[in-house]
Amino acid sequence: QRALTDGGISWGTYEDPLGYHCNAHANNLVLLAEDAKDHNETFLAPLDLDMSFTEDNFVLSYYTLDGKNVKKSEKKDSDKWALYLKQEVTGFMKTLAGDMESSTGVTNIAPIPREMLPLKTALRDVMLRAFWDAYSKKKAVYPADPKLRKPAYALLKMALIMTSNNIA
């Protein structure tokens, strides 16, 4: 997310007559190969960039009523661009936190035993904090431990296998 923002790229957040659309959600990520080079110690990379755009090609469309006709107009709007980028980060964080209302692309329906719910919450808290620290370019509160990379990768693979039948 930080790389997209720093590159002046929206993942695909915009508003049209149907409402807000945002590609920044947790199931639009791919698990990188375990031996991926130049991965910056990350496990994931963004997918679904078909609706992404830059500020240079961002045009705000809006609609007005002209008598009985609906008139479509367009303009450049830096404030709206900045708002969309903020919404993108916030929306992404919401899906990481398990908010099922923030995206139609994330179902959050994988069954989990009741006694595992506190662990699920703790893992989400740590994940959100790590995301925010990285996005904000802050020193990590929970720095990565190189000794845990291999087991963490195995855990991610297992999660993908366990949720492979979930359709968003």
JSON list of N, CA and C in Angstrom, two decimals, residues 69-133:
[
{"chain": "A", "resi": 69, "resn": "ASN", "atom": "N", "xyz": [-32.92, 16.51, -17.72]},
{"chain": "A", "resi": 69, "resn": "ASN", "atom": "CA", "xyz": [-31.77, 15.71, -18.17]},
{"chain": "A", "resi": 69, "resn": "ASN", "atom": "C", "xyz": [-30.68, 15.67, -17.11]},
{"chain": "A", "resi": 70, "resn": "VAL", "atom": "N", "xyz": [-30.04, 14.52, -17.01]},
{"chain": "A", "resi": 70, "resn": "VAL", "atom": "CA", "xyz": [-28.88, 14.39, -16.14]},
{"chain": "A", "resi": 70, "resn": "VAL", "atom": "C", "xyz": [-27.64, 14.73, -16.96]},
{"chain": "A", "resi": 71, "resn": "LYS", "atom": "N", "xyz": [-26.86, 15.65, -16.45]},
{"chain": "A", "resi": 71, "resn": "LYS", "atom": "CA", "xyz": [-25.66, 16.11, -17.15]},
{"chain": "A", "resi": 71, "resn": "LYS", "atom": "C", "xyz": [-24.42, 15.62, -16.41]},
{"chain": "A", "resi": 72, "resn": "LYS", "atom": "N", "xyz": [-23.54, 14.96, -17.13]},
{"chain": "A", "resi": 72, "resn": "LYS", "atom": "CA", "xyz": [-22.28, 14.49, -16.56]},
{"chain": "A", "resi": 72, "resn": "LYS", "atom": "C", "xyz": [-21.21, 15.54, -16.81]},
{"chain": "A", "resi": 73, "resn": "SER", "atom": "N", "xyz": [-20.48, 15.88, -15.77]},
{"chain": "A", "resi": 73, "resn": "SER", "atom": "CA", "xyz": [-19.38, 16.83, -15.88]},
{"chain": "A", "resi": 73, "resn": "SER", "atom": "C", "xyz": [-18.14, 16.20, -15.28]},
{"chain": "A", "resi": 74, "resn": "GLU", "atom": "N", "xyz": [-16.99, 16.72, -15.64]},
{"chain": "A", "resi": 74, "resn": "GLU", "atom": "CA", "xyz": [-15.71, 16.20, -15.13]},
{"chain": "A", "resi": 74, "resn": "GLU", "atom": "C", "xyz": [-14.80, 17.37, -14.78]},
{"chain": "A", "resi": 75, "resn": "LYS", "atom": "N", "xyz": [-13.94, 17.13, -13.78]},
{"chain": "A", "resi": 75, "resn": "LYS", "atom": "CA", "xyz": [-12.96, 18.15, -13.41]},
{"chain": "A", "resi": 75, "resn": "LYS", "atom": "C", "xyz": [-11.82, 17.48, -12.66]},
{"chain": "A", "resi": 76, "resn": "LYS", "atom": "N", "xyz": [-10.69, 18.16, -12.62]},
{"chain": "A", "resi": 76, "resn": "LYS", "atom": "CA", "xyz": [-9.56, 17.73, -11.79]},
{"chain": "A", "resi": 76, "resn": "LYS", "atom": "C", "xyz": [-9.89, 18.16, -10.36]},
{"chain": "A", "resi": 77, "resn": "ASP", "atom": "N", "xyz": [-9.54, 17.31, -9.38]},
{"chain": "A", "resi": 77, "resn": "ASP", "atom": "CA", "xyz": [-9.86, 17.65, -7.99]},
{"chain": "A", "resi": 77, "resn": "ASP", "atom": "C", "xyz": [-8.81, 17.01, -7.08]},
{"chain": "A", "resi": 78, "resn": "SER", "atom": "N", "xyz": [-7.80, 17.78, -6.71]},
{"chain": "A", "resi": 78, "resn": "SER", "atom": "CA", "xyz": [-6.70, 17.27, -5.87]},
{"chain": "A", "resi": 78, "resn": "SER", "atom": "C", "xyz": [-7.18, 16.87, -4.48]},
{"chain": "A", "resi": 79, "resn": "ASP", "atom": "N", "xyz": [-8.16, 17.62, -3.95]},
{"chain": "A", "resi": 79, "resn": "ASP", "atom": "CA", "xyz": [-8.69, 17.29, -2.63]},
{"chain": "A", "resi": 79, "resn": "ASP", "atom": "C", "xyz": [-9.39, 15.93, -2.64]},
{"chain": "A", "resi": 80, "resn": "LYS", "atom": "N", "xyz": [-10.16, 15.66, -3.68]},
{"chain": "A", "resi": 80, "resn": "LYS", "atom": "CA", "xyz": [-10.86, 14.38, -3.80]},
{"chain": "A", "resi": 80, "resn": "LYS", "atom": "C", "xyz": [-9.85, 13.25, -3.99]},
{"chain": "A", "resi": 81, "resn": "TRP", "atom": "N", "xyz": [-8.81, 13.52, -4.77]},
{"chain": "A", "resi": 81, "resn": "TRP", "atom": "CA", "xyz": [-7.74, 12.53, -4.96]},
{"chain": "A", "resi": 81, "resn": "TRP", "atom": "C", "xyz": [-7.13, 12.15, -3.60]},
{"chain": "A", "resi": 82, "resn": "ALA", "atom": "N", "xyz": [-6.80, 13.14, -2.80]},
{"chain": "A", "resi": 82, "resn": "ALA", "atom": "CA", "xyz": [-6.21, 12.88, -1.47]},
{"chain": "A", "resi": 82, "resn": "ALA", "atom": "C", "xyz": [-7.19, 12.12, -0.59]},
{"chain": "A", "resi": 83, "resn": "LEU", "atom": "N", "xyz": [-8.46, 12.48, -0.66]},
{"chain": "A", "resi": 83, "resn": "LEU", "atom": "CA", "xyz": [-9.49, 11.79, 0.12]},
{"chain": "A", "resi": 83, "resn": "LEU", "atom": "C", "xyz": [-9.59, 10.32, -0.30]},
{"chain": "A", "resi": 84, "resn": "TYR", "atom": "N", "xyz": [-9.58, 10.06, -1.59]},
{"chain": "A", "resi": 84, "resn": "TYR", "atom": "CA", "xyz": [-9.66, 8.68, -2.08]},
{"chain": "A", "resi": 84, "resn": "TYR", "atom": "C", "xyz": [-8.48, 7.84, -1.58]},
{"chain": "A", "resi": 85, "resn": "LEU", "atom": "N", "xyz": [-7.28, 8.43, -1.57]},
{"chain": "A", "resi": 85, "resn": "LEU", "atom": "CA", "xyz": [-6.11, 7.69, -1.08]},
{"chain": "A", "resi": 85, "resn": "LEU", "atom": "C", "xyz": [-6.25, 7.38, 0.41]},
{"chain": "A", "resi": 86, "resn": "LYS", "atom": "N", "xyz": [-6.78, 8.32, 1.18]},
{"chain": "A", "resi": 86, "resn": "LYS", "atom": "CA", "xyz": [-7.02, 8.07, 2.60]},
{"chain": "A", "resi": 86, "resn": "LYS", "atom": "C", "xyz": [-8.08, 6.98, 2.79]},
{"chain": "A", "resi": 87, "resn": "GLN", "atom": "N", "xyz": [-9.14, 7.05, 1.99]},
{"chain": "A", "resi": 87, "resn": "GLN", "atom": "CA", "xyz": [-10.18, 6.02, 2.07]},
{"chain": "A", "resi": 87, "resn": "GLN", "atom": "C", "xyz": [-9.62, 4.65, 1.71]},
{"chain": "A", "resi": 88, "resn": "GLU", "atom": "N", "xyz": [-8.71, 4.63, 0.76]},
{"chain": "A", "resi": 88, "resn": "GLU", "atom": "CA", "xyz": [-8.11, 3.38, 0.33]},
{"chain": "A", "resi": 88, "resn": "GLU", "atom": "C", "xyz": [-7.34, 2.71, 1.48]},
{"chain": "A", "resi": 89, "resn": "VAL", "atom": "N", "xyz": [-6.53, 3.49, 2.17]},
{"chain": "A", "resi": 89, "resn": "VAL", "atom": "CA", "xyz": [-5.76, 2.95, 3.29]},
{"chain": "A", "resi": 89, "resn": "VAL", "atom": "C", "xyz": [-6.69, 2.53, 4.42]},
{"chain": "A", "resi": 90, "resn": "THR", "atom": "N", "xyz": [-7.67, 3.36, 4.73]},
{"chain": "A", "resi": 90, "resn": "THR", "atom": "CA", "xyz": [-8.62, 3.04, 5.80]},
{"chain": "A", "resi": 90, "resn": "THR", "atom": "C", "xyz": [-9.42, 1.78, 5.45]},
{"chain": "A", "resi": 91, "resn": "GLY", "atom": "N", "xyz": [-9.89, 1.69, 4.20]},
{"chain": "A", "resi": 91, "resn": "GLY", "atom": "CA", "xyz": [-10.63, 0.52, 3.77]},
{"chain": "A", "resi": 91, "resn": "GLY", "atom": "C", "xyz": [-9.80, -0.75, 3.84]},
{"chain": "A", "resi": 92, "resn": "PHE", "atom": "N", "xyz": [-8.54, -0.64, 3.45]},
{"chain": "A", "resi": 92, "resn": "PHE", "atom": "CA", "xyz": [-7.66, -1.81, 3.51]},
{"chain": "A", "resi": 92, "resn": "PHE", "atom": "C", "xyz": [-7.47, -2.26, 4.95]},
{"chain": "A", "resi": 93, "resn": "MET", "atom": "N", "xyz": [-7.27, -1.29, 5.84]},
{"chain": "A", "resi": 93, "resn": "MET", "atom": "CA", "xyz": [-7.10, -1.63, 7.25]},
{"chain": "A", "resi": 93, "resn": "MET", "atom": "C", "xyz": [-8.37, -2.29, 7.81]},
{"chain": "A", "resi": 94, "resn": "LYS", "atom": "N", "xyz": [-9.52, -1.81, 7.38]},
{"chain": "A", "resi": 94, "resn": "LYS", "atom": "CA", "xyz": [-10.78, -2.41, 7.84]},
{"chain": "A", "resi": 94, "resn": "LYS", "atom": "C", "xyz": [-10.87, -3.88, 7.42]},
{"chain": "A", "resi": 95, "resn": "THR", "atom": "N", "xyz": [-10.47, -4.19, 6.20]},
{"chain": "A", "resi": 95, "resn": "THR", "atom": "CA", "xyz": [-10.55, -5.60, 5.80]},
{"chain": "A", "resi": 95, "resn": "THR", "atom": "C", "xyz": [-9.54, -6.44, 6.56]},
{"chain": "A", "resi": 96, "resn": "LEU", "atom": "N", "xyz": [-8.37, -5.87, 6.84]},
{"chain": "A", "resi": 96, "resn": "LEU", "atom": "CA", "xyz": [-7.40, -6.61, 7.65]},
{"chain": "A", "resi": 96, "resn": "LEU", "atom": "C", "xyz": [-7.95, -6.88, 9.04]},
{"chain": "A", "resi": 97, "resn": "ALA", "atom": "N", "xyz": [-8.76, -5.94, 9.54]},
{"chain": "A", "resi": 97, "resn": "ALA", "atom": "CA", "xyz": [-9.34, -6.08, 10.87]},
{"chain": "A", "resi": 97, "resn": "ALA", "atom": "C", "xyz": [-10.55, -7.01, 10.89]},
{"chain": "A", "resi": 98, "resn": "GLY", "atom": "N", "xyz": [-11.01, -7.42, 9.69]},
{"chain": "A", "resi": 98, "resn": "GLY", "atom": "CA", "xyz": [-12.14, -8.34, 9.63]},
{"chain": "A", "resi": 98, "resn": "GLY", "atom": "C", "xyz": [-13.49, -7.70, 9.42]},
{"chain": "A", "resi": 99, "resn": "ASP", "atom": "N", "xyz": [-13.51, -6.42, 9.07]},
{"chain": "A", "resi": 99, "resn": "ASP", "atom": "CA", "xyz": [-14.78, -5.73, 8.83]},
{"chain": "A", "resi": 99, "resn": "ASP", "atom": "C", "xyz": [-15.40, -6.24, 7.53]},
{"chain": "A", "resi": 100, "resn": "MET", "atom": "N", "xyz": [-16.49, -6.98, 7.66]},
{"chain": "A", "resi": 100, "resn": "MET", "atom": "CA", "xyz": [-17.13, -7.57, 6.49]},
{"chain": "A", "resi": 100, "resn": "MET", "atom": "C", "xyz": [-17.96, -6.56, 5.71]},
{"chain": "A", "resi": 101, "resn": "GLU", "atom": "N", "xyz": [-18.24, -5.42, 6.28]},
{"chain": "A", "resi": 101, "resn": "GLU", "atom": "CA", "xyz": [-19.07, -4.41, 5.60]},
{"chain": "A", "resi": 101, "resn": "GLU", "atom": "C", "xyz": [-18.25, -3.51, 4.68]},
{"chain": "A", "resi": 102, "resn": "SER", "atom": "N", "xyz": [-16.93, -3.52, 4.84]},
{"chain": "A", "resi": 102, "resn": "SER", "atom": "CA", "xyz": [-16.12, -2.56, 4.11]},
{"chain": "A", "resi": 102, "resn": "SER", "atom": "C", "xyz": [-15.80, -2.99, 2.68]},
{"chain": "A", "resi": 103, "resn": "SER", "atom": "N", "xyz": [-16.03, -4.25, 2.35]},
{"chain": "A", "resi": 103, "resn": "SER", "atom": "CA", "xyz": [-15.70, -4.72, 1.00]},
{"chain": "A", "resi": 103, "resn": "SER", "atom": "C", "xyz": [-16.57, -5.90, 0.61]},
{"chain": "A", "resi": 104, "resn": "THR", "atom": "N", "xyz": [-17.03, -5.87, -0.62]},
{"chain": "A", "resi": 104, "resn": "THR", "atom": "CA", "xyz": [-17.76, -7.03, -1.14]},
{"chain": "A", "resi": 104, "resn": "THR", "atom": "C", "xyz": [-16.79, -8.13, -1.55]},
{"chain": "A", "resi": 105, "resn": "GLY", "atom": "N", "xyz": [-15.50, -7.81, -1.59]},
{"chain": "A", "resi": 105, "resn": "GLY", "atom": "CA", "xyz": [-14.51, -8.79, -2.01]},
{"chain": "A", "resi": 105, "resn": "GLY", "atom": "C", "xyz": [-13.95, -9.64, -0.89]},
{"chain": "A", "resi": 106, "resn": "VAL", "atom": "N", "xyz": [-14.34, -9.37, 0.35]},
{"chain": "A", "resi": 106, "resn": "VAL", "atom": "CA", "xyz": [-13.82, -10.11, 1.50]},
{"chain": "A", "resi": 106, "resn": "VAL", "atom": "C", "xyz": [-15.00, -10.68, 2.26]},
{"chain": "A", "resi": 107, "resn": "THR", "atom": "N", "xyz": [-15.04, -12.01, 2.38]},
{"chain": "A", "resi": 107, "resn": "THR", "atom": "CA", "xyz": [-16.19, -12.65, 3.02]},
{"chain": "A", "resi": 107, "resn": "THR", "atom": "C", "xyz": [-15.99, -12.90, 4.51]},
{"chain": "A", "resi": 108, "resn": "ASN", "atom": "N", "xyz": [-14.76, -13.19, 4.95]},
{"chain": "A", "resi": 108, "resn": "ASN", "atom": "CA", "xyz": [-14.48, -13.43, 6.37]},
{"chain": "A", "resi": 108, "resn": "ASN", "atom": "C", "xyz": [-15.35, -14.55, 6.94]},
{"chain": "A", "resi": 109, "resn": "ILE", "atom": "N", "xyz": [-15.56, -15.61, 6.16]},
{"chain": "A", "resi": 109, "resn": "ILE", "atom": "CA", "xyz": [-16.46, -16.67, 6.59]},
{"chain": "A", "resi": 109, "resn": "ILE", "atom": "C", "xyz": [-15.76, -17.97, 6.96]},
{"chain": "A", "resi": 110, "resn": "ALA", "atom": "N", "xyz": [-14.44, -17.97, 6.93]},
{"chain": "A", "resi": 110, "resn": "ALA", "atom": "CA", "xyz": [-13.72, -19.20, 7.27]},
{"chain": "A", "resi": 110, "resn": "ALA", "atom": "C", "xyz": [-14.08, -19.61, 8.70]},
{"chain": "A", "resi": 111, "resn": "PRO", "atom": "N", "xyz": [-14.49, -20.87, 8.88]},
{"chain": "A", "resi": 111, "resn": "PRO", "atom": "CA", "xyz": [-14.87, -21.31, 10.23]},
{"chain": "A", "resi": 111, "resn": "PRO", "atom": "C", "xyz": [-13.65, -21.34, 11.16]},
{"chain": "A", "resi": 112, "resn": "ILE", "atom": "N", "xyz": [-13.89, -20.95, 12.38]},
{"chain": "A", "resi": 112, "resn": "ILE", "atom": "CA", "xyz": [-12.81, -20.95, 13.38]},
{"chain": "A", "resi": 112, "resn": "ILE", "atom": "C", "xyz": [-13.43, -21.38, 14.71]},
{"chain": "A", "resi": 113, "resn": "PRO", "atom": "N", "xyz": [-12.76, -22.30, 15.40]},
{"chain": "A", "resi": 113, "resn": "PRO", "atom": "CA", "xyz": [-13.29, -22.72, 16.70]},
{"chain": "A", "resi": 113, "resn": "PRO", "atom": "C", "xyz": [-13.36, -21.55, 17.68]},
{"chain": "A", "resi": 114, "resn": "ARG", "atom": "N", "xyz": [-14.39, -21.54, 18.48]},
{"chain": "A", "resi": 114, "resn": "ARG", "atom": "CA", "xyz": [-14.64, -20.44, 19.43]},
{"chain": "A", "resi": 114, "resn": "ARG", "atom": "C", "xyz": [-13.42, -20.15, 20.31]},
{"chain": "A", "resi": 115, "resn": "GLU", "atom": "N", "xyz": [-12.75, -21.19, 20.76]},
{"chain": "A", "resi": 115, "resn": "GLU", "atom": "CA", "xyz": [-11.61, -20.98, 21.66]},
{"chain": "A", "resi": 115, "resn": "GLU", "atom": "C", "xyz": [-10.42, -20.32, 20.95]},
{"chain": "A", "resi": 116, "resn": "MET", "atom": "N", "xyz": [-10.46, -20.25, 19.61]},
{"chain": "A", "resi": 116, "resn": "MET", "atom": "CA", "xyz": [-9.38, -19.61, 18.85]},
{"chain": "A", "resi": 116, "resn": "MET", "atom": "C", "xyz": [-9.66, -18.14, 18.57]},
{"chain": "A", "resi": 117, "resn": "LEU", "atom": "N", "xyz": [-10.85, -17.65, 18.90]},
{"chain": "A", "resi": 117, "resn": "LEU", "atom": "CA", "xyz": [-11.20, -16.25, 18.61]},
{"chain": "A", "resi": 117, "resn": "LEU", "atom": "C", "xyz": [-10.26, -15.24, 19.27]},
{"chain": "A", "resi": 118, "resn": "PRO", "atom": "N", "xyz": [-9.84, -15.45, 20.54]},
{"chain": "A", "resi": 118, "resn": "PRO", "atom": "CA", "xyz": [-8.87, -14.48, 21.11]},
{"chain": "A", "resi": 118, "resn": "PRO", "atom": "C", "xyz": [-7.55, -14.45, 20.33]},
{"chain": "A", "resi": 119, "resn": "LEU", "atom": "N", "xyz": [-7.09, -15.61, 19.86]},
{"chain": "A", "resi": 119, "resn": "LEU", "atom": "CA", "xyz": [-5.86, -15.65, 19.06]},
{"chain": "A", "resi": 119, "resn": "LEU", "atom": "C", "xyz": [-6.07, -14.91, 17.74]},
{"chain": "A", "resi": 120, "resn": "LYS", "atom": "N", "xyz": [-7.22, -15.12, 17.12]},
{"chain": "A", "resi": 120, "resn": "LYS", "atom": "CA", "xyz": [-7.55, -14.43, 15.87]},
{"chain": "A", "resi": 120, "resn": "LYS", "atom": "C", "xyz": [-7.51, -12.91, 16.08]},
{"chain": "A", "resi": 121, "resn": "THR", "atom": "N", "xyz": [-8.09, -12.45, 17.15]},
{"chain": "A", "resi": 121, "resn": "THR", "atom": "CA", "xyz": [-8.10, -11.01, 17.45]},
{"chain": "A", "resi": 121, "resn": "THR", "atom": "C", "xyz": [-6.69, -10.50, 17.70]},
{"chain": "A", "resi": 122, "resn": "ALA", "atom": "N", "xyz": [-5.91, -11.24, 18.46]},
{"chain": "A", "resi": 122, "resn": "ALA", "atom": "CA", "xyz": [-4.53, -10.82, 18.75]},
{"chain": "A", "resi": 122, "resn": "ALA", "atom": "C", "xyz": [-3.70, -10.75, 17.47]},
{"chain": "A", "resi": 123, "resn": "LEU", "atom": "N", "xyz": [-3.85, -11.76, 16.60]},
{"chain": "A", "resi": 123, "resn": "LEU", "atom": "CA", "xyz": [-3.10, -11.76, 15.34]},
{"chain": "A", "resi": 123, "resn": "LEU", "atom": "C", "xyz": [-3.50, -10.58, 14.46]},
{"chain": "A", "resi": 124, "resn": "ARG", "atom": "N", "xyz": [-4.78, -10.27, 14.44]},
{"chain": "A", "resi": 124, "resn": "ARG", "atom": "CA", "xyz": [-5.24, -9.12, 13.64]},
{"chain": "A", "resi": 124, "resn": "ARG", "atom": "C", "xyz": [-4.69, -7.82, 14.22]},
{"chain": "A", "resi": 125, "resn": "ASP", "atom": "N", "xyz": [-4.67, -7.71, 15.54]},
{"chain": "A", "resi": 125, "resn": "ASP", "atom": "CA", "xyz": [-4.12, -6.51, 16.17]},
{"chain": "A", "resi": 125, "resn": "ASP", "atom": "C", "xyz": [-2.65, -6.31, 15.79]},
{"chain": "A", "resi": 126, "resn": "VAL", "atom": "N", "xyz": [-1.87, -7.38, 15.87]},
{"chain": "A", "resi": 126, "resn": "VAL", "atom": "CA", "xyz": [-0.45, -7.31, 15.54]},
{"chain": "A", "resi": 126, "resn": "VAL", "atom": "C", "xyz": [-0.28, -6.99, 14.05]},
{"chain": "A", "resi": 127, "resn": "MET", "atom": "N", "xyz": [-1.10, -7.62, 13.21]},
{"chain": "A", "resi": 127, "resn": "MET", "atom": "CA", "xyz": [-1.02, -7.39, 11.78]},
{"chain": "A", "resi": 127, "resn": "MET", "atom": "C", "xyz": [-1.35, -5.93, 11.43]},
{"chain": "A", "resi": 128, "resn": "LEU", "atom": "N", "xyz": [-2.41, -5.41, 12.05]},
{"chain": "A", "resi": 128, "resn": "LEU", "atom": "CA", "xyz": [-2.78, -4.02, 11.80]},
{"chain": "A", "resi": 128, "resn": "LEU", "atom": "C", "xyz": [-1.70, -3.05, 12.26]},
{"chain": "A", "resi": 129, "resn": "ARG", "atom": "N", "xyz": [-1.12, -3.32, 13.41]},
{"chain": "A", "resi": 129, "resn": "ARG", "atom": "CA", "xyz": [-0.06, -2.45, 13.93]},
{"chain": "A", "resi": 129, "resn": "ARG", "atom": "C", "xyz": [1.15, -2.50, 12.99]},
{"chain": "A", "resi": 130, "resn": "ALA", "atom": "N", "xyz": [1.50, -3.69, 12.55]},
{"chain": "A", "resi": 130, "resn": "ALA", "atom": "CA", "xyz": [2.64, -3.82, 11.63]},
{"chain": "A", "resi": 130, "resn": "ALA", "atom": "C", "xyz": [2.36, -3.10, 10.32]},
{"chain": "A", "resi": 131, "resn": "PHE", "atom": "N", "xyz": [1.13, -3.24, 9.81]},
{"chain": "A", "resi": 131, "resn": "PHE", "atom": "CA", "xyz": [0.77, -2.53, 8.58]},
{"chain": "A", "resi": 131, "resn": "PHE", "atom": "C", "xyz": [0.89, -1.02, 8.78]},
{"chain": "A", "resi": 132, "resn": "TRP", "atom": "N", "xyz": [0.31, -0.51, 9.88]},
{"chain": "A", "resi": 132, "resn": "TRP", "atom": "CA", "xyz": [0.32, 0.93, 10.11]},
{"chain": "A", "resi": 132, "resn": "TRP", "atom": "C", "xyz": [1.74, 1.46, 10.30]},
{"chain": "A", "resi": 133, "resn": "ASP", "atom": "N", "xyz": [2.57, 0.72, 11.03]},
{"chain": "A", "resi": 133, "resn": "ASP", "atom": "CA", "xyz": [3.95, 1.14, 11.22]},
{"chain": "A", "resi": 133, "resn": "ASP", "atom": "C", "xyz": [4.67, 1.23, 9.87]}
]
